[in-house]
XYZ file of C-alpha atoms in Angstrom:
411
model
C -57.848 -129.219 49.470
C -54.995 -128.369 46.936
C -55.208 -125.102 45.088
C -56.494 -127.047 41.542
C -59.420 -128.911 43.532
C -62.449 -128.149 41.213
C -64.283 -126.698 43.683
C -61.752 -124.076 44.965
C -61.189 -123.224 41.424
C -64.812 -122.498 40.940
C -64.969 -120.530 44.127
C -62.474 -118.402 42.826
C -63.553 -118.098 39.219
C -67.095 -117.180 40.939
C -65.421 -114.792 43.119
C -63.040 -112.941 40.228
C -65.894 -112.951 37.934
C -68.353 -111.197 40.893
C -65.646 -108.455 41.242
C -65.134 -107.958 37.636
C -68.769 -107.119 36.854
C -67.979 -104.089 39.347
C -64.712 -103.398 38.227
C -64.915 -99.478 38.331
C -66.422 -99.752 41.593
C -63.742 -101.762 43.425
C -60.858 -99.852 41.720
C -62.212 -96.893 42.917
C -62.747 -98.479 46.505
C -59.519 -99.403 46.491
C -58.209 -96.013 45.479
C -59.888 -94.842 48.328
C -58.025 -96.459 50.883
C -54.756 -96.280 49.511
C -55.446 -91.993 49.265
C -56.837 -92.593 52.790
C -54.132 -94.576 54.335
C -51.313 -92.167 52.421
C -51.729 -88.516 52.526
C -48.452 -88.164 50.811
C -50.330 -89.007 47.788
C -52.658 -86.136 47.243
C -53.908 -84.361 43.872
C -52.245 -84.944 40.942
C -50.016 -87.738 42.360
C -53.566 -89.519 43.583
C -55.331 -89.048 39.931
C -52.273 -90.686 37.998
C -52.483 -93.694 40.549
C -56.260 -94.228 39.591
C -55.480 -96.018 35.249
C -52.939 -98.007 37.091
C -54.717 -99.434 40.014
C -57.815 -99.699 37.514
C -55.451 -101.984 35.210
C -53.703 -103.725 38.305
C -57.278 -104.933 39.664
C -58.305 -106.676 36.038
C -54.774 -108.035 35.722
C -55.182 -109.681 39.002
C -58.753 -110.436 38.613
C -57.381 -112.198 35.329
C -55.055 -114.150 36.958
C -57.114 -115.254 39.386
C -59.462 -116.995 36.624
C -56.680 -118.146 33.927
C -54.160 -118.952 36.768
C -51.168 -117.600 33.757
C -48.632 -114.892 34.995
C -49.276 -111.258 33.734
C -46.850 -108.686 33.325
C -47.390 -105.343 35.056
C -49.931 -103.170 32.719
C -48.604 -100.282 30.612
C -50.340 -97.555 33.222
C -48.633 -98.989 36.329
C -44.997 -98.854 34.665
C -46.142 -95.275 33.349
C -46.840 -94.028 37.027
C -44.036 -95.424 38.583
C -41.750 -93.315 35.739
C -43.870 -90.357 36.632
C -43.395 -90.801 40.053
C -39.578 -91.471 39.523
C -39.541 -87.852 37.971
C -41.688 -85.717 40.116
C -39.049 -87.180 43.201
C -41.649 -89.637 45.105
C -39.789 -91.758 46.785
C -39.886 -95.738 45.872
C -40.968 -96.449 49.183
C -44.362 -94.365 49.130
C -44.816 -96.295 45.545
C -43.800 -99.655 47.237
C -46.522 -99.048 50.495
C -49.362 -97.937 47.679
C -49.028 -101.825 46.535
C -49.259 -102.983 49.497
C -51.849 -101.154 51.181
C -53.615 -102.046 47.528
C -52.937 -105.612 48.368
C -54.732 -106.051 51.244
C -57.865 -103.816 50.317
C -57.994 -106.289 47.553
C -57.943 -109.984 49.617
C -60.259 -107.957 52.095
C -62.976 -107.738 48.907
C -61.997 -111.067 47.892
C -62.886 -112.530 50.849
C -66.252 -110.331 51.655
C -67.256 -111.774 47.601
C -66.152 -115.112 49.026
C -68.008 -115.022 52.427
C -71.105 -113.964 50.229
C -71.020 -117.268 48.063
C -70.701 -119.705 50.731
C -72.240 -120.979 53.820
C -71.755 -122.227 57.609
C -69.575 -119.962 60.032
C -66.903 -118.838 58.306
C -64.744 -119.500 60.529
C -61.823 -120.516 58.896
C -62.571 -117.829 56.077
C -62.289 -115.188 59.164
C -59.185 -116.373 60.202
C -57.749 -116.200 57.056
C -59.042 -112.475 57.088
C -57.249 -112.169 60.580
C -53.635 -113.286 59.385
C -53.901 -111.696 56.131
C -54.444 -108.040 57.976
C -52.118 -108.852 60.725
C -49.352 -109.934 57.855
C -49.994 -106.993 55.758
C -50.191 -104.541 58.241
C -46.378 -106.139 59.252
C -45.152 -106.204 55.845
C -46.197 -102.933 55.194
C -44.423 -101.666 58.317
C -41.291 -103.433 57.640
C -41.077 -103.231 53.899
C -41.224 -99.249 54.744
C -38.233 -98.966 57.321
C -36.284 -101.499 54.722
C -37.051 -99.196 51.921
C -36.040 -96.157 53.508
C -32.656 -97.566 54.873
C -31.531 -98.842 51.176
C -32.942 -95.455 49.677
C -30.564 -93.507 52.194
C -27.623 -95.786 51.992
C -27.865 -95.918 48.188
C -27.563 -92.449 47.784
C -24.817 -91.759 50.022
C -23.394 -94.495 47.527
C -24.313 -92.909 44.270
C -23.448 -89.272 45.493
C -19.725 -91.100 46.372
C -19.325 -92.608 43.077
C -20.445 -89.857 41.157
C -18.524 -87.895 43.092
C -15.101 -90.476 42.188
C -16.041 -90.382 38.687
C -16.438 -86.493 38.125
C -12.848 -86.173 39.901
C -11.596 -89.039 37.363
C -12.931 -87.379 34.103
C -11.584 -83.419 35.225
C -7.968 -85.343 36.017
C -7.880 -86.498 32.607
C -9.577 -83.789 30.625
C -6.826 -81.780 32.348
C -4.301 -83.814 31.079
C -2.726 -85.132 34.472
C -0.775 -88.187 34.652
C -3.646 -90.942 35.388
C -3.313 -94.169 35.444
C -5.510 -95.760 32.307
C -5.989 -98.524 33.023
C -7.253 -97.884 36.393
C -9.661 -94.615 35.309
C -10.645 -97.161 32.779
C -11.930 -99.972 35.322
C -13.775 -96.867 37.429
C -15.268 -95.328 34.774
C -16.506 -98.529 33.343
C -14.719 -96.972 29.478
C -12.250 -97.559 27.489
C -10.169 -94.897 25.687
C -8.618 -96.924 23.471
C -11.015 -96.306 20.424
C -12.349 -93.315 18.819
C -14.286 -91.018 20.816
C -16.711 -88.376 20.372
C -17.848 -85.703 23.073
C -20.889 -84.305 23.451
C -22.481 -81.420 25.733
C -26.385 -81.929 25.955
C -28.876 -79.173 28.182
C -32.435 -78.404 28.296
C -33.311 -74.622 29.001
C -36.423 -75.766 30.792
C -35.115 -77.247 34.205
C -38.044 -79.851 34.720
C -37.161 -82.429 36.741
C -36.833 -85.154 34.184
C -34.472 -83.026 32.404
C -31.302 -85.704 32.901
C -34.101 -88.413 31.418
C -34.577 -86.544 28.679
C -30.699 -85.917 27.510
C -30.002 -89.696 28.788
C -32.650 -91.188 25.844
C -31.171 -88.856 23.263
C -27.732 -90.132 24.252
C -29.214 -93.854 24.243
C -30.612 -93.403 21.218
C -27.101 -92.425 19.758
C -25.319 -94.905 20.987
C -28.050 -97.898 20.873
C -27.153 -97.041 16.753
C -23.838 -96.742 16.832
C -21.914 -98.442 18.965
C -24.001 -101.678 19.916
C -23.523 -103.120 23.155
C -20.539 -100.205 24.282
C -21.796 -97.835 26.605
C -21.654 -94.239 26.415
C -19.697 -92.348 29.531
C -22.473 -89.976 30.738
C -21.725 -87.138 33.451
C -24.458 -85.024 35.178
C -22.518 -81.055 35.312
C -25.957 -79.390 37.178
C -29.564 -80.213 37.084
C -30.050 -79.328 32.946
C -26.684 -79.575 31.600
C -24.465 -83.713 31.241
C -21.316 -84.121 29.397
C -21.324 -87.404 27.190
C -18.752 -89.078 25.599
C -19.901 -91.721 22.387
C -17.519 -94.503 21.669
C -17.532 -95.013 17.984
C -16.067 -97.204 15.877
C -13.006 -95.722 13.638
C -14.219 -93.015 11.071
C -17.789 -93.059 12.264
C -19.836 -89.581 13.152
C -22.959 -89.196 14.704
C -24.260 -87.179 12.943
C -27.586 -87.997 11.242
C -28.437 -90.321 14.014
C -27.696 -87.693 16.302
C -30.264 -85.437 14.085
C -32.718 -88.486 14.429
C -32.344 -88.644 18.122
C -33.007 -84.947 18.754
C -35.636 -84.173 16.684
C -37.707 -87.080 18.759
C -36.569 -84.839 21.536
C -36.489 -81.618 20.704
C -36.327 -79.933 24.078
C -32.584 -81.103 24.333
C -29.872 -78.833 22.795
C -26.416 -80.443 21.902
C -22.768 -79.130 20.937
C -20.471 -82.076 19.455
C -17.003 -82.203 19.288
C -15.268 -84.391 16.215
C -14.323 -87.920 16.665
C -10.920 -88.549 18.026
C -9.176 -90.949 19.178
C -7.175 -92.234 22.665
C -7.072 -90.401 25.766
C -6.140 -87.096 23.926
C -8.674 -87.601 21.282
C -11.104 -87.840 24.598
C -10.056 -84.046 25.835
C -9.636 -82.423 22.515
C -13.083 -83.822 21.829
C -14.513 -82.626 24.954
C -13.075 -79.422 24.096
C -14.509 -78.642 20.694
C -17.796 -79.891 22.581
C -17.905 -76.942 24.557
C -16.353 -74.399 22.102
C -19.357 -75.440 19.942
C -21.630 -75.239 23.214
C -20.323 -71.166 23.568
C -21.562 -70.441 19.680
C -25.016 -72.287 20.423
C -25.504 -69.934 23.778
C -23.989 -67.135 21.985
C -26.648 -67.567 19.404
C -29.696 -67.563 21.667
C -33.436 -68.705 21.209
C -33.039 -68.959 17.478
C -29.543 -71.190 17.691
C -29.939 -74.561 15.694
C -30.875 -77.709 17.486
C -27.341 -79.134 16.894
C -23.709 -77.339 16.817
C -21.168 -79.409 15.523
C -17.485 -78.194 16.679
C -16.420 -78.529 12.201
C -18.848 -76.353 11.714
C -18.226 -73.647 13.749
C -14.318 -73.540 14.666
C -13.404 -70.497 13.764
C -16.724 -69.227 15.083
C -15.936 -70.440 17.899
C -12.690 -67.929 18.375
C -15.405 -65.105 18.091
C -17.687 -65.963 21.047
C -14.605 -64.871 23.414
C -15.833 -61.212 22.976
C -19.260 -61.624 21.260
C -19.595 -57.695 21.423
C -16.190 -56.744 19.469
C -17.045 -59.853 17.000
C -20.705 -57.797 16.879
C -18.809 -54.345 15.888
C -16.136 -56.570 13.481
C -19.235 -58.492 11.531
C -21.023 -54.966 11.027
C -18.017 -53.518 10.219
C -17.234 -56.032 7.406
C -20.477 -56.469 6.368
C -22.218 -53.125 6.601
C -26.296 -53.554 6.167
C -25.882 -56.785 5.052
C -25.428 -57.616 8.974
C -28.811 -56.150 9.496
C -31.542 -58.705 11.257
C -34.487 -59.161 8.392
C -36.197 -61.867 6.990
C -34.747 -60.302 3.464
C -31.069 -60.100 4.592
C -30.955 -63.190 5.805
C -31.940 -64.941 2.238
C -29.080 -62.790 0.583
C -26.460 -63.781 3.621
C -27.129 -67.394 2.864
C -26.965 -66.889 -0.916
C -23.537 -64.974 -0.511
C -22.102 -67.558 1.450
C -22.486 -70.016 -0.775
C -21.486 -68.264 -3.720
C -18.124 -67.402 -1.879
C -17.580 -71.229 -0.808
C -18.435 -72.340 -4.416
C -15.509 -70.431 -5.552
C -17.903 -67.677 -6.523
C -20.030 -69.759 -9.007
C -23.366 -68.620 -9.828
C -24.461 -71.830 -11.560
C -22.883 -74.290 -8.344
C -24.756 -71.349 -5.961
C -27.903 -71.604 -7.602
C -27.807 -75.466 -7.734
C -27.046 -75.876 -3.848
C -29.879 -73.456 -3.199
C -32.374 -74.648 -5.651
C -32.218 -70.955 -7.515
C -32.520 -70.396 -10.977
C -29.174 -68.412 -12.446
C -30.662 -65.469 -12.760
C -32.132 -65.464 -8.882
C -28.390 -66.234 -7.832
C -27.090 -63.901 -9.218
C -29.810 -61.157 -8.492
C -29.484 -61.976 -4.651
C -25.347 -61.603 -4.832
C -25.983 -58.143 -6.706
C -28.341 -56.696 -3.962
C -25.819 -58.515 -1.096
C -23.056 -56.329 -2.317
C -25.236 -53.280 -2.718
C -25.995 -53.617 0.981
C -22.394 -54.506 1.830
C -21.496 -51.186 -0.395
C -18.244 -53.423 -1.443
C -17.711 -56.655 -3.849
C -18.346 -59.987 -2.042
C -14.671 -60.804 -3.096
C -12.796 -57.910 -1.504
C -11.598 -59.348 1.925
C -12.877 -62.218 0.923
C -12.089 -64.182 4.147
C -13.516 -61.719 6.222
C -16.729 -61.751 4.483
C -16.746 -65.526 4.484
C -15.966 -65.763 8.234
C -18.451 -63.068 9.039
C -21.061 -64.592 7.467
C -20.803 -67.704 9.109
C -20.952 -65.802 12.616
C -23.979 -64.647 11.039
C -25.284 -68.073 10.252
C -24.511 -69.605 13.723
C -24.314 -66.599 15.963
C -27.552 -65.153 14.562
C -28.867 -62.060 16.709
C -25.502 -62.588 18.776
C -23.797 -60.463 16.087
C -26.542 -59.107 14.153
C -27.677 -55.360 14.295
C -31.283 -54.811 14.760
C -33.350 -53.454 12.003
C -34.356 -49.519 12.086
């Protein structure tokens, strides 16, 4: 009898609907032996199998009634990315299937046995080459598995290993062939480019994941179907490299990215173009990385390099740039809540040409606030905003970016 006979159809539908009236029941029997069959797969790795085997079973309980293809359930592709990121290896995943697979055709055929008559004995046999093949596949597939799994990552550890050794020849600036770095690297340097340095503080294990989707999210924006150059430095920390078309920033989309991942911290470089546009980028990248560590805990999510360039010159000796900000400043370098308000509001007044109206328009102050908060700034300095001018400017941005780096601590 072909598979679209009536009466195997209606065997089957009887079957599928018999086990879906127990659903719970046979995931749970099936979770069973695959826990059973896998100690490997203990505690929490066993309870985030059981919404994905729960799912799997009425997907395949579905398709046994409507005969249409289903695509794997939401749970199942969830656990294998959680799996992916606490290290299991694809194999054990691959085995849980399969060991899944047969527990499920053994219940199919104990419903089916149940809704028919005579011997059985063709129903048994089936039961006897369905074991026999499993247990085979299962076998197999595992040996396979473990064989690619070794040889692809002596593979991936080689070609990472080419392409960290092709990126430090040309951020050093030695004589590389382009063209050829270009075909390794799978990017082109013939367009603008803009570095980035990306880290969690938190070392979990998904912590490349993490900085890879803020990067993707970046580039999915602005630069279509080019692909960002992406390079793993230690477990928490990649270099990234965004190719952008000419006079484009990332900069709100790189805000946008981040704040739907705030555990990753970036430093970005300005957008510049050709090979040397690709070091000097890479370069501001991690001059802008040294102000966000300098900063600590409280440094801002973001640190663009245009922001913070002379800043940047500071964090060489964060201690004598501590003494020189105090120095310049006096109490205004203080850490409160209070002298932080009237640091900001100085700042602005100085880079507004020392306008009280443009100040209190940029910081949403009435006149007479602005100019209140400049008063008490230079009382605490115990000198005019204006004398050494630069100074105070440039010392008040270390204040901005560097934060407690430079700042004295309050009585």
């Amino acid at each position: 009898m072909e598979p679209d006979d009536p009466r195997i159809r209606a065997l089957v539908t009887d079957v599928a609907g018999a086990l879906r009236a127990e659903l719970a029941a046979v995931a749970a029997d099936i979770e069973r032996v695959i826990v059973d069959a896998m100690p490997i797969l203990e505690g929490d790795d066993a309870h985030a199998l059981r919404a994905g085997i729960g799912d799997n079973v009425d997907a395949a309980l579905h398709l046994l009634v409507e005969g249409s293809p289903s695509t794997a359930p939401t749970s199942a592709i969830a656990d294998a990315q959680r799996f992916a990121q606490r290290g299991v290896p694809v194999a054990v995943l691959i085995r849980a299937y399969r060991v899944g697979q047969a527990r499920f055709l053994d219940l199919c055929i104990d419903q089916l046995l149940r809704q028919s008559e005579g011997d059985h004995a063709e129903v048994q046999a089936t039961r006897a080459m369905v074991a026999i093949a499993s247990e085979y596949i299962d076998r197999v597939v595992e040996e396979v598995v473990t064989a690619y799994e070794e040889s692809h990552d002596d593979w991936v550890r080689d070609r990472s290993a080419v392409l960290a050794m092709r990126i430090r020849a040309v951020l050093r600036g030695d004589a590389v062939d382009v063209a050829a770095t270009e075909r390794t690297l799978g990017y082109r340097f013939d367009r603008d480019h803009q570095a980035l340095v990306l880290w969690v503080e938190d070392h979990e294990a998904d912590a490349h994941v993490r900085i890879r989707q803020v990067v993707g999210a970046v580039t999915e924006t602005l630069a279509g179907d080019r692909s960002a150059l992406i390079v793993p430095q230690d477990e928490s920390t990649m270099w990234a490299w965004l190719p952008l078309a000419s006079s484009v920033t990332a900069g709100g989309e790189l805000s946008v990215a981040v704040k739907s991942e705030p555990s990753v911290v970036v430093a970005a470089g300005e957008p510049l173009a050709g090979v040397d546009g690709f070091r000097r980028s890479h370069r501001q990248a991690t001059s802008a990385r040294a102000v966000a560590l300098a900063a600590g805990p409280e440094r801002a999510p973001i640190t663009p390099f245009a922001d913070v360039a002379a800043i940047a010159m500071l964090c060489a000796d964060v201690e004598s740039a501590r003494a020189w900000v105090h120095e310049t400043l006096g109490d205004l370098a203080v850490d409160s809540t209070r002298n932080e308000g009237l640091r900001e509001t100085a700042l602005v007044f100085l880079q507004t040409g020392g306008s009280y109206t443009a100040t209190a328009e940029q910081l949403f102050l009435h006149r007479n606030t602005a100019q209140y908060r400049v008063r008490k700034a230079e009382e605490a300095r115990s000198r005019p905003l204006r004398e050494g001018r630069l100074d105070v400017e440039l010392a008040l941005l270390a204040c901005r970016w560097l934060k407690g780096g430079v700042l004295q601590p309050a009585p």
